[in-house]
PDB file of C-alpha atoms in Angstrom:
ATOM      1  CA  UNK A   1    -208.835 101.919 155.180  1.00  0.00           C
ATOM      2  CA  UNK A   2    -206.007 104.048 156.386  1.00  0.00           C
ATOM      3  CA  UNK A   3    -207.211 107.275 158.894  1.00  0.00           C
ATOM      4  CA  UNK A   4    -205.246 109.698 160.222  1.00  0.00           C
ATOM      5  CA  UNK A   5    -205.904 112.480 162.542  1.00  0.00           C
ATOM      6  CA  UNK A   6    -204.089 114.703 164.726  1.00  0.00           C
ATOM      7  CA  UNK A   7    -203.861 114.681 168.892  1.00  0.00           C
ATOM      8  CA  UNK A   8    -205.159 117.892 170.321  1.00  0.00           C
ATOM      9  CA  UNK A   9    -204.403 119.475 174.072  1.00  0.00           C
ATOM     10  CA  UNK A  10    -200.297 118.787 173.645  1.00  0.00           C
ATOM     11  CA  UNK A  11    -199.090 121.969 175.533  1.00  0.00           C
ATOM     12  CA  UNK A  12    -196.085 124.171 174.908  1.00  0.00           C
ATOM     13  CA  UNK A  13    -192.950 121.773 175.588  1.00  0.00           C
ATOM     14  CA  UNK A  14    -190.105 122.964 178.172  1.00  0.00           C
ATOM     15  CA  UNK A  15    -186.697 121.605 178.104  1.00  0.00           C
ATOM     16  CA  UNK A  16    -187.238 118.179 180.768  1.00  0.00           C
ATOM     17  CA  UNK A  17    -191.031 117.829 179.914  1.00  0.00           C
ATOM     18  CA  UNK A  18    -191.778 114.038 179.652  1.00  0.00           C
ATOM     19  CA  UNK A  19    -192.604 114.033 175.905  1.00  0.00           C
ATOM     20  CA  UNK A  20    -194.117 110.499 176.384  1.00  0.00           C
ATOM     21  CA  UNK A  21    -196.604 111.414 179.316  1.00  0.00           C
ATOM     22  CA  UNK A  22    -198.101 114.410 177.844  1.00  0.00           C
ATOM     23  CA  UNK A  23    -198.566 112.439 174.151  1.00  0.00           C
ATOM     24  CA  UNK A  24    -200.021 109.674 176.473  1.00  0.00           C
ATOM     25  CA  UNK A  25    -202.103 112.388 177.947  1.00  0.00           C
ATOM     26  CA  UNK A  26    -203.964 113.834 174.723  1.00  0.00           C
ATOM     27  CA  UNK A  27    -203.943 110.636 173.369  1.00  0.00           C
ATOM     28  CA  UNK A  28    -205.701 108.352 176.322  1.00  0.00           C
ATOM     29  CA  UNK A  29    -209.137 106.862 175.122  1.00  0.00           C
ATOM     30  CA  UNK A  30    -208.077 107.310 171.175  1.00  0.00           C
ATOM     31  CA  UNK A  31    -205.840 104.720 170.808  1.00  0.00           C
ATOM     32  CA  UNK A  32    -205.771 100.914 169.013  1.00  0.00           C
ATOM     33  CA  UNK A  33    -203.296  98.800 168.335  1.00  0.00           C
ATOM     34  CA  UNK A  34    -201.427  99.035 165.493  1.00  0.00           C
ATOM     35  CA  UNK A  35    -201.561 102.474 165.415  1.00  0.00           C
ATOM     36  CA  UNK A  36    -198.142 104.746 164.199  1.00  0.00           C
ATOM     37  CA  UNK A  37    -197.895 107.947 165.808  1.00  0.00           C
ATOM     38  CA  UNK A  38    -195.909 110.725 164.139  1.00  0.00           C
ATOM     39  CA  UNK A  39    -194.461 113.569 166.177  1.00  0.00           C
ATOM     40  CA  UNK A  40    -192.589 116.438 164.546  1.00  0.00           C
ATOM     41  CA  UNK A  41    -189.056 116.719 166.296  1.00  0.00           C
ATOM     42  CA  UNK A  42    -189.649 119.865 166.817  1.00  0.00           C
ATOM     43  CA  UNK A  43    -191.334 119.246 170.494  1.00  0.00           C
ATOM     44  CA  UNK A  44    -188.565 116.432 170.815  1.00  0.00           C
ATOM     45  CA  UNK A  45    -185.611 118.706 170.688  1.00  0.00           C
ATOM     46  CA  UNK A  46    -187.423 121.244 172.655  1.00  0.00           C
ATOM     47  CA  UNK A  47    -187.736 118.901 176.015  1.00  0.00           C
ATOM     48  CA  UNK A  48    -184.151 117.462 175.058  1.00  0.00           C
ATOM     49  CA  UNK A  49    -183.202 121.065 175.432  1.00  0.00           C
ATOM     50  CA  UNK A  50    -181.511 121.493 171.900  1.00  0.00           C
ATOM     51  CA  UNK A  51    -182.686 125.197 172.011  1.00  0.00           C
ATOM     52  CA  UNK A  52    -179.332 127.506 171.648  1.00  0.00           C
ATOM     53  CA  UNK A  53    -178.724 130.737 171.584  1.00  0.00           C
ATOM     54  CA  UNK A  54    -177.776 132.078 168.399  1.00  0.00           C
ATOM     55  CA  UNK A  55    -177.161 135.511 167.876  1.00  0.00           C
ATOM     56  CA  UNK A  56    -176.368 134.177 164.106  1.00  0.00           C
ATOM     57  CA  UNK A  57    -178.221 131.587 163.170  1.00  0.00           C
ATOM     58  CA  UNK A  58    -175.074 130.992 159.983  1.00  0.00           C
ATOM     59  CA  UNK A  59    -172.854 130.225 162.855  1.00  0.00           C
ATOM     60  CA  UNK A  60    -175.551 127.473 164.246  1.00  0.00           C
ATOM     61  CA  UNK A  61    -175.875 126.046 160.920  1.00  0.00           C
ATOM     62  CA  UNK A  62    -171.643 126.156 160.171  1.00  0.00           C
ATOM     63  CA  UNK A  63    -171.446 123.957 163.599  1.00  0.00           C
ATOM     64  CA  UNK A  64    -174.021 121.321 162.680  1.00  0.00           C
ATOM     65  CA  UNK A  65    -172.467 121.010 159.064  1.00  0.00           C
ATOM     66  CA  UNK A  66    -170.637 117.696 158.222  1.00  0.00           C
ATOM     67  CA  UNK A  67    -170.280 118.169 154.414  1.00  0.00           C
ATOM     68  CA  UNK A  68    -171.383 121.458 152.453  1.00  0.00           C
ATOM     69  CA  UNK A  69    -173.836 119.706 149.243  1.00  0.00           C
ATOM     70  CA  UNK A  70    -174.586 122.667 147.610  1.00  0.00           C
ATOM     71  CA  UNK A  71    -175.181 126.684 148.017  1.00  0.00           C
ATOM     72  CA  UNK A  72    -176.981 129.382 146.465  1.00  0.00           C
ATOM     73  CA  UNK A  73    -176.705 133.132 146.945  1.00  0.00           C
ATOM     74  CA  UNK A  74    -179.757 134.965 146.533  1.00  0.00           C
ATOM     75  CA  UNK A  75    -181.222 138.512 147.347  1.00  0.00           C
ATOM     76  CA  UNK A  76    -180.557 138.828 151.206  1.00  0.00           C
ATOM     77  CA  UNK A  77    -178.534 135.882 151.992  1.00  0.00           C
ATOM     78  CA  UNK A  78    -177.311 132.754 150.907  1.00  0.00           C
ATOM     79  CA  UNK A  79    -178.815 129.004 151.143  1.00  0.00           C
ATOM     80  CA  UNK A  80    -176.646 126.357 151.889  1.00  0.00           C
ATOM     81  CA  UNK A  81    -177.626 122.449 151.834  1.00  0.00           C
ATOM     82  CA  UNK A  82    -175.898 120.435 153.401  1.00  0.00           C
ATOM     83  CA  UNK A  83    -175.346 117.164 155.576  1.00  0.00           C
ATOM     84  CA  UNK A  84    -175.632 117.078 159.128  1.00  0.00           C
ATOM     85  CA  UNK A  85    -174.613 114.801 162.115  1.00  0.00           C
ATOM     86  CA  UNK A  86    -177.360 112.869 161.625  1.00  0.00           C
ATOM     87  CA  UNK A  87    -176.273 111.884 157.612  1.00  0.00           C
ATOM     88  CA  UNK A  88    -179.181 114.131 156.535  1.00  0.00           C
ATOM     89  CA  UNK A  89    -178.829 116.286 153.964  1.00  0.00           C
ATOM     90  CA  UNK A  90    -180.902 119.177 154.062  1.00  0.00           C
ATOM     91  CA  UNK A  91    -181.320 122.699 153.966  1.00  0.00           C
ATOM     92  CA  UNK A  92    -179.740 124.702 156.489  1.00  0.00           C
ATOM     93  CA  UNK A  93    -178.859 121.552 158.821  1.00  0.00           C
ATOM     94  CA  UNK A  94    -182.034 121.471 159.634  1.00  0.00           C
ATOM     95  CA  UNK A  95    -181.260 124.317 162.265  1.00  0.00           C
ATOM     96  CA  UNK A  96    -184.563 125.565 163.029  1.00  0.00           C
ATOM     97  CA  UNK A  97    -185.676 129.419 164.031  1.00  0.00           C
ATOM     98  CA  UNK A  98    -189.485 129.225 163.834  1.00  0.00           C
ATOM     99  CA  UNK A  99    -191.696 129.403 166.804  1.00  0.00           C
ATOM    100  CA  UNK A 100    -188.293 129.680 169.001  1.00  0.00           C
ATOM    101  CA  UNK A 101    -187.920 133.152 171.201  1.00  0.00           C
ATOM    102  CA  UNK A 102    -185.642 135.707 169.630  1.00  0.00           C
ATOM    103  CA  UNK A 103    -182.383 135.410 169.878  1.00  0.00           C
ATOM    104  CA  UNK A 104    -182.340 130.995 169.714  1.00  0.00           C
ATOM    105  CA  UNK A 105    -182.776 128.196 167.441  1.00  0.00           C
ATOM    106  CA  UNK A 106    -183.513 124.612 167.556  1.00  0.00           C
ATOM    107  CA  UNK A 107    -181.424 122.047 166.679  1.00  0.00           C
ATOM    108  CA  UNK A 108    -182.605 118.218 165.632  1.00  0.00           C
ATOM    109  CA  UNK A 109    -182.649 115.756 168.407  1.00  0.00           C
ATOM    110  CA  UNK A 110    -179.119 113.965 169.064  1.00  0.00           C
ATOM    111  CA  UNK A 111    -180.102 110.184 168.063  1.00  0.00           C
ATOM    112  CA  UNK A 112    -184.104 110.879 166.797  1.00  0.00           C
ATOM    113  CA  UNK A 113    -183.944 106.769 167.035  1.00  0.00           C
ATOM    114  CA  UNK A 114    -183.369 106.035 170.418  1.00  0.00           C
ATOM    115  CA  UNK A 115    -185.662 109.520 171.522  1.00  0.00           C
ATOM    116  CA  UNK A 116    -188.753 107.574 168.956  1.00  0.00           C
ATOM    117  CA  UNK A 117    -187.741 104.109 171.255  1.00  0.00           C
ATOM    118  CA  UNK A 118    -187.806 105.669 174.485  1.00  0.00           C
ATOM    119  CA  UNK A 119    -191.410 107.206 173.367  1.00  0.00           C
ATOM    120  CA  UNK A 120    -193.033 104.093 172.081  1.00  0.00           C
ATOM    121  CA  UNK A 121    -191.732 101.920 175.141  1.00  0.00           C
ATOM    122  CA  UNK A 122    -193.615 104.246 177.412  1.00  0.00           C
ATOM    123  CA  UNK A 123    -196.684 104.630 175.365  1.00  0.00           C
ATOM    124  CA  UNK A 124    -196.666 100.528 175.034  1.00  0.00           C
ATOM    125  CA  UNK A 125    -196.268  99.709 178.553  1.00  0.00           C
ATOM    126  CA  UNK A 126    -199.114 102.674 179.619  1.00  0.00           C
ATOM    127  CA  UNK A 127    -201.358 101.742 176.895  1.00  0.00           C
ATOM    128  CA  UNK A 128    -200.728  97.907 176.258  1.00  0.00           C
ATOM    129  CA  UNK A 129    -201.063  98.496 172.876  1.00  0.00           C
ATOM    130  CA  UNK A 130    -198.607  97.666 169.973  1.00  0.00           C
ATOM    131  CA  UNK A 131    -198.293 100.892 168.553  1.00  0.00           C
ATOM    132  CA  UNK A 132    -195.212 102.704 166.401  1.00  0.00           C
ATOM    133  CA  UNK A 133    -193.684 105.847 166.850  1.00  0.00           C
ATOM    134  CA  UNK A 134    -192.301 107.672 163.793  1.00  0.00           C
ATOM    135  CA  UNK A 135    -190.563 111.462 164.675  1.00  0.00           C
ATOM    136  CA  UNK A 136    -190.756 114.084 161.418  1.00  0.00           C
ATOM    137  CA  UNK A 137    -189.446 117.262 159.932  1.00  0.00           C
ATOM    138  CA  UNK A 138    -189.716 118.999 157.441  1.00  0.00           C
ATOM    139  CA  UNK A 139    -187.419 118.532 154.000  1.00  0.00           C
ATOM    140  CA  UNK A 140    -187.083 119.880 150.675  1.00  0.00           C
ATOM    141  CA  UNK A 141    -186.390 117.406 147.514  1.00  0.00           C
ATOM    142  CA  UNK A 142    -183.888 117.195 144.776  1.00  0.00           C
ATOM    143  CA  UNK A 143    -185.753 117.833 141.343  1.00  0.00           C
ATOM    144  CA  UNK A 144    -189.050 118.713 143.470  1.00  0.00           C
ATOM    145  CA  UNK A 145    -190.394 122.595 144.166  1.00  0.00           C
ATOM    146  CA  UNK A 146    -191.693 122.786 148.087  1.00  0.00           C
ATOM    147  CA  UNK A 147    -190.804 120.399 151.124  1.00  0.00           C
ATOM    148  CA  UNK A 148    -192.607 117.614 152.963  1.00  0.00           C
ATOM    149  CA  UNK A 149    -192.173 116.035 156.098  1.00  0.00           C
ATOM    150  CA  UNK A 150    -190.204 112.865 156.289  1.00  0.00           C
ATOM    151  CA  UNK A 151    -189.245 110.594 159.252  1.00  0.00           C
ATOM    152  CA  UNK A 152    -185.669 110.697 161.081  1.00  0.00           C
ATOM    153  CA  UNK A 153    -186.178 108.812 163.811  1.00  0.00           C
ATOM    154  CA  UNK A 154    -188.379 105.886 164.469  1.00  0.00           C
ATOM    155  CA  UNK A 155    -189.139 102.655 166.825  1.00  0.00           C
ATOM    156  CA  UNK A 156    -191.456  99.577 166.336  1.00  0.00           C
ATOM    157  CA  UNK A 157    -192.566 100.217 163.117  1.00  0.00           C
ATOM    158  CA  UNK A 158    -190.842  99.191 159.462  1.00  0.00           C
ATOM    159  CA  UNK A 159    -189.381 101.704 158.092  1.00  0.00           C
ATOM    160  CA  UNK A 160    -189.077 100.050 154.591  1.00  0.00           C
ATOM    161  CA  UNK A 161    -191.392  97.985 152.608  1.00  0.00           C
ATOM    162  CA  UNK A 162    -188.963  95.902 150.717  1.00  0.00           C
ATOM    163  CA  UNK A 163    -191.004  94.460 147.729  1.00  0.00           C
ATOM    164  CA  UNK A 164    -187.684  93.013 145.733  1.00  0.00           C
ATOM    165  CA  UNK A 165    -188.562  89.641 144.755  1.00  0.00           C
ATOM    166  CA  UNK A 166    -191.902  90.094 144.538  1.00  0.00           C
ATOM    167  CA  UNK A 167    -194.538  90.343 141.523  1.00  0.00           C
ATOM    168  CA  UNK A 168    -196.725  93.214 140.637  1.00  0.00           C
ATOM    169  CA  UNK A 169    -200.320  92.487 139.253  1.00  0.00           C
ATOM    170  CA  UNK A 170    -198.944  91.583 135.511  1.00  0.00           C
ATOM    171  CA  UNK A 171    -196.801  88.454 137.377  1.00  0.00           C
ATOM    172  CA  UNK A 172    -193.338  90.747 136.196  1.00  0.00           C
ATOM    173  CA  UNK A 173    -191.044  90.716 139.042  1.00  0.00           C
ATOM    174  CA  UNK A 174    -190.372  93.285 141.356  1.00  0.00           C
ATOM    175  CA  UNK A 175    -186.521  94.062 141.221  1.00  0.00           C
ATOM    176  CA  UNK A 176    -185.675  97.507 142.503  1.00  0.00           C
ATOM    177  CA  UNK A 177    -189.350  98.446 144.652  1.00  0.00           C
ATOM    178  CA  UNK A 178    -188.324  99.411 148.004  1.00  0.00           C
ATOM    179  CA  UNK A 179    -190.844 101.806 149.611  1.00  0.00           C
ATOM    180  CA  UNK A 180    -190.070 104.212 152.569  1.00  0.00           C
ATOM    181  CA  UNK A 181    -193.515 104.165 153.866  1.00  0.00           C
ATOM    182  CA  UNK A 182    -192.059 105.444 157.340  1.00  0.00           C
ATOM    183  CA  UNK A 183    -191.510 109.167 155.031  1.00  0.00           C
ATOM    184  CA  UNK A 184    -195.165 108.516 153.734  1.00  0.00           C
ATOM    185  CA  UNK A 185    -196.592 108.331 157.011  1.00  0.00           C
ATOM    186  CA  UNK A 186    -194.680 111.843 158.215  1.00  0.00           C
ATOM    187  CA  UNK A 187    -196.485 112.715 155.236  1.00  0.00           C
ATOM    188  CA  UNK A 188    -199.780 112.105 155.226  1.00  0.00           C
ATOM    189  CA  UNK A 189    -199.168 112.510 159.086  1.00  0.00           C
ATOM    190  CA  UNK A 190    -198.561 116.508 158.124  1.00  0.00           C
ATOM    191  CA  UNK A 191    -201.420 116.781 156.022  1.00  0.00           C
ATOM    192  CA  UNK A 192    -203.544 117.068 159.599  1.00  0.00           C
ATOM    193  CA  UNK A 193    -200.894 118.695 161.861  1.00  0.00           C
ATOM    194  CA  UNK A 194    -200.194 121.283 159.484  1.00  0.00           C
ATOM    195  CA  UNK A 195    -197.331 123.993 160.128  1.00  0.00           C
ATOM    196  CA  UNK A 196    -199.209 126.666 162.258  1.00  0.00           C
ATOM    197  CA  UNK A 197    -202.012 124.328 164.058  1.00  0.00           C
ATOM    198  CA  UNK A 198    -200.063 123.329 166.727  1.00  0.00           C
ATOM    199  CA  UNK A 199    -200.790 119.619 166.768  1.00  0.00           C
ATOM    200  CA  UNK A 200    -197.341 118.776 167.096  1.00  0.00           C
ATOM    201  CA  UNK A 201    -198.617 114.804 167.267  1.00  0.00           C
ATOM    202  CA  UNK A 202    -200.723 112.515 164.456  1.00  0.00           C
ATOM    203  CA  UNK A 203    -201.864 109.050 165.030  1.00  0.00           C
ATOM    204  CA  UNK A 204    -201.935 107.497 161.674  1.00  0.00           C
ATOM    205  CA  UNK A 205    -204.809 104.055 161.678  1.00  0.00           C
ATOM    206  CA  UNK A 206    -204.752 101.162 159.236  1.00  0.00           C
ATOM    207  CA  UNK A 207    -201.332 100.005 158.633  1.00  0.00           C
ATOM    208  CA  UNK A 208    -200.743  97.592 161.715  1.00  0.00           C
ATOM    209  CA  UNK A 209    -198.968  95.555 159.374  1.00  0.00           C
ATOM    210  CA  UNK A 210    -195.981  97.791 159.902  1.00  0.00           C
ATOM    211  CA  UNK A 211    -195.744  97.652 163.625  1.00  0.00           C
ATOM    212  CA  UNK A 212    -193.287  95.158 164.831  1.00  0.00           C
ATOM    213  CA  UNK A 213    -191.193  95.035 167.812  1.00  0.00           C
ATOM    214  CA  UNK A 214    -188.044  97.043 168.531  1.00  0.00           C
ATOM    215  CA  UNK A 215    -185.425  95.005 166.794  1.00  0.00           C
ATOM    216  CA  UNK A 216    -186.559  97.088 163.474  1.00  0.00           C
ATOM    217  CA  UNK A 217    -183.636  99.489 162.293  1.00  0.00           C
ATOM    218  CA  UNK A 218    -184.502 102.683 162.564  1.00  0.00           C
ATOM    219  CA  UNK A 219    -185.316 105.774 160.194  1.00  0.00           C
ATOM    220  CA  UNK A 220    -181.097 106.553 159.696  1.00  0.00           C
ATOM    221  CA  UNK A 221    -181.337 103.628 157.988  1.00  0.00           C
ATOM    222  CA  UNK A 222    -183.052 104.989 155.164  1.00  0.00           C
ATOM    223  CA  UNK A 223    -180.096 107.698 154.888  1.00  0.00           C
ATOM    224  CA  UNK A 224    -178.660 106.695 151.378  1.00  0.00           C
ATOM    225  CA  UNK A 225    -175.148 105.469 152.269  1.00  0.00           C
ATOM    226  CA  UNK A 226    -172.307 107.556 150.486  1.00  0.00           C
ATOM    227  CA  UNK A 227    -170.926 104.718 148.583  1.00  0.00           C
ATOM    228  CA  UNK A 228    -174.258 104.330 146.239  1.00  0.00           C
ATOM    229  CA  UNK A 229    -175.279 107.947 146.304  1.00  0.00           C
ATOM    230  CA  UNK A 230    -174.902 109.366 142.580  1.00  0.00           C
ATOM    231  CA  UNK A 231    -175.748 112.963 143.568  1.00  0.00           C
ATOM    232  CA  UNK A 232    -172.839 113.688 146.241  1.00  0.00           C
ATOM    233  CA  UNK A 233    -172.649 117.607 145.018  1.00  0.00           C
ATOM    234  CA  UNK A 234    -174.867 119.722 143.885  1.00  0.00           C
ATOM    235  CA  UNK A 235    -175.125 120.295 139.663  1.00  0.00           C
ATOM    236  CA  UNK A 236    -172.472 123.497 140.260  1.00  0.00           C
ATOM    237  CA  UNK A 237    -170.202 122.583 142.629  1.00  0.00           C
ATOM    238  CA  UNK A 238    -169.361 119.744 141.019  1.00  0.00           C
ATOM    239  CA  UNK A 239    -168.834 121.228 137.535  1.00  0.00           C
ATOM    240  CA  UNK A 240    -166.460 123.654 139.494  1.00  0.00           C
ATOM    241  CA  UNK A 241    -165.065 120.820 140.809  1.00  0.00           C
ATOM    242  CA  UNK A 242    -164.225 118.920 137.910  1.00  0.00           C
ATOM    243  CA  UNK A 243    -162.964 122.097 136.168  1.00  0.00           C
ATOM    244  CA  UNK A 244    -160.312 122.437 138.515  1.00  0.00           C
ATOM    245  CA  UNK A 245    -159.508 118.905 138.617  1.00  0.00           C
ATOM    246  CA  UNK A 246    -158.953 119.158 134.723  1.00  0.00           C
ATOM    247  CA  UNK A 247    -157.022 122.391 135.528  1.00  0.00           C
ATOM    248  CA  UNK A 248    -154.580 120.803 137.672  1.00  0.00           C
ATOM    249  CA  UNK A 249    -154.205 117.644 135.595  1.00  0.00           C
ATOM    250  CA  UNK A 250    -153.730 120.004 132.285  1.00  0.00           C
ATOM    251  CA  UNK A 251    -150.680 122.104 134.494  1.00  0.00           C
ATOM    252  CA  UNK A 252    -148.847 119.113 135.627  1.00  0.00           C
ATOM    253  CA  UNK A 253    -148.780 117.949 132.352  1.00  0.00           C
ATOM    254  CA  UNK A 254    -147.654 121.255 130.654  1.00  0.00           C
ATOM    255  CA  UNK A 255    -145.179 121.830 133.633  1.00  0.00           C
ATOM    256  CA  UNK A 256    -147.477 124.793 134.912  1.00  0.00           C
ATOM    257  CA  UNK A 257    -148.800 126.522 132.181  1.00  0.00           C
ATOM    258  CA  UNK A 258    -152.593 125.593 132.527  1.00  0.00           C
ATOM    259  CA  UNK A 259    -154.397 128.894 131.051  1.00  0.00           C
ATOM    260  CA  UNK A 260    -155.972 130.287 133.978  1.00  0.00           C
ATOM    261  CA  UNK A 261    -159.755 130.006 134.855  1.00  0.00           C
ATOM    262  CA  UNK A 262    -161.847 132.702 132.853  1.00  0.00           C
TER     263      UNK A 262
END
């Protein structure tokens, strides 16, 4: 059986609060081992202090772009999705302006990894329990209407389920299955903390089998490296960018006299 319920009494987090006391706080008494907990960034880039002002939020999200993916204008402004430092791709960087003061936004932790390590070291030597630590936020899908939460950083716990060799319950073998249960567990971990609750923290029960010491990579592994990922544009820009590919191949060959784009 697999439980999962959300920590309550987490206050409001100031840039320097220790993250890992006050988790350790709300959660002293509840926990076992094996146990993953799943914290949205959110309260992780708050203490790290990645709240910046940002008269123009545009401007926050240009500076945290690596590579534009995609953009859409629609009535009142335009979307862009895009990847960030961290080799997510996502809407808007993943620049943040809810439940932030006027006039500020919050930006994703630095290395979500190494803040999920620091976490679960401190919540494993205060507890003496072998417990996980998975940090979420919130993304939309390709081919998928609405977002869900995923993981981006994460320590002690497998990240992957690689079933490749297996055999599923008809004996045929497994050749491709490789399951990101670290994004199903900021999943089902959202289903209790909701967006507007403000239990910012989740301790998902049952899958012990997945926490391991710290020598597991961490969530940026399961950022799909460039050199396998089939979807590197989105549908439009890379029509427009093949059009003017054949453009320029057509005028070199004609000596300049490509009719021009219509």
């Amino acid at each position: 059986m697999i439980t999962v319920f959300a920590l309550s009494g987490i206050p409001e987090i100031a840039p320097g609060d220790d993250v890992a006391a006050l988790i350790g706080d709300a959660a002293d008494g509840l926990l076992e081992d094996g146990d993953i907990l799943a914290v949205t960034s959110k309260i992780i880039s708050k203490a790290e202090g990645r709240q910046v002002a940002a008269a123009d939020r545009e401007q926050a999200i240009t500076e945290q772009t690596v590579r534009v993916v995609a953009t859409r204008e629609y009535p009142g402004g335009v979307t862009r999705i895009v990847e960030n430092p961290l080799g997510i791709v996502a809407a808007a960087a993943g620049v943040d302006a809810s439940n932030t003061p006027d006039g500020t936004v919050l930006l994703l932790p630095v290395d979500p990894d190494a803040s999920a390590r620091v976490i679960a070291e401190q919540l494993r030597a205060r507890f003496g329990l072998r417990v996980g630590l998975v940090i979420t936020d919130t993304l939309g899908r390709p081919w998928r209407v609405g977002q869900t939460d995923v993981a981006i950083g994460a320590a002690g716990v497998r990240v992957l389920d690689d079933l490749r060799g297996s055999v599923d319950a008809a004996g045929r073998a497994l050749n491709v299955t490789l399951t990101a249960v670290a994004d199903e567990i900021a999943a089902a971990a959202d289903l209790v903390k909701g967006k507007t609750s403000q239990n910012p923290v989740a301790v998902v029960r049952g899958l012990g089998r997945l926490v391991g010491g710290f020598d597991e990579p961490g969530a940026r592994s399961i950022v799909r490296p460039a050199e396998h990922d089939m979807f590197r544009l989105g549908t439009e820009e890379a029509w427009r960018a093949g059009f003017e590919a054949g453009r320029s191949a057509q005028s070199q060959e004609t000596g300049g006299s490509a009719e021009p784009a219509v």
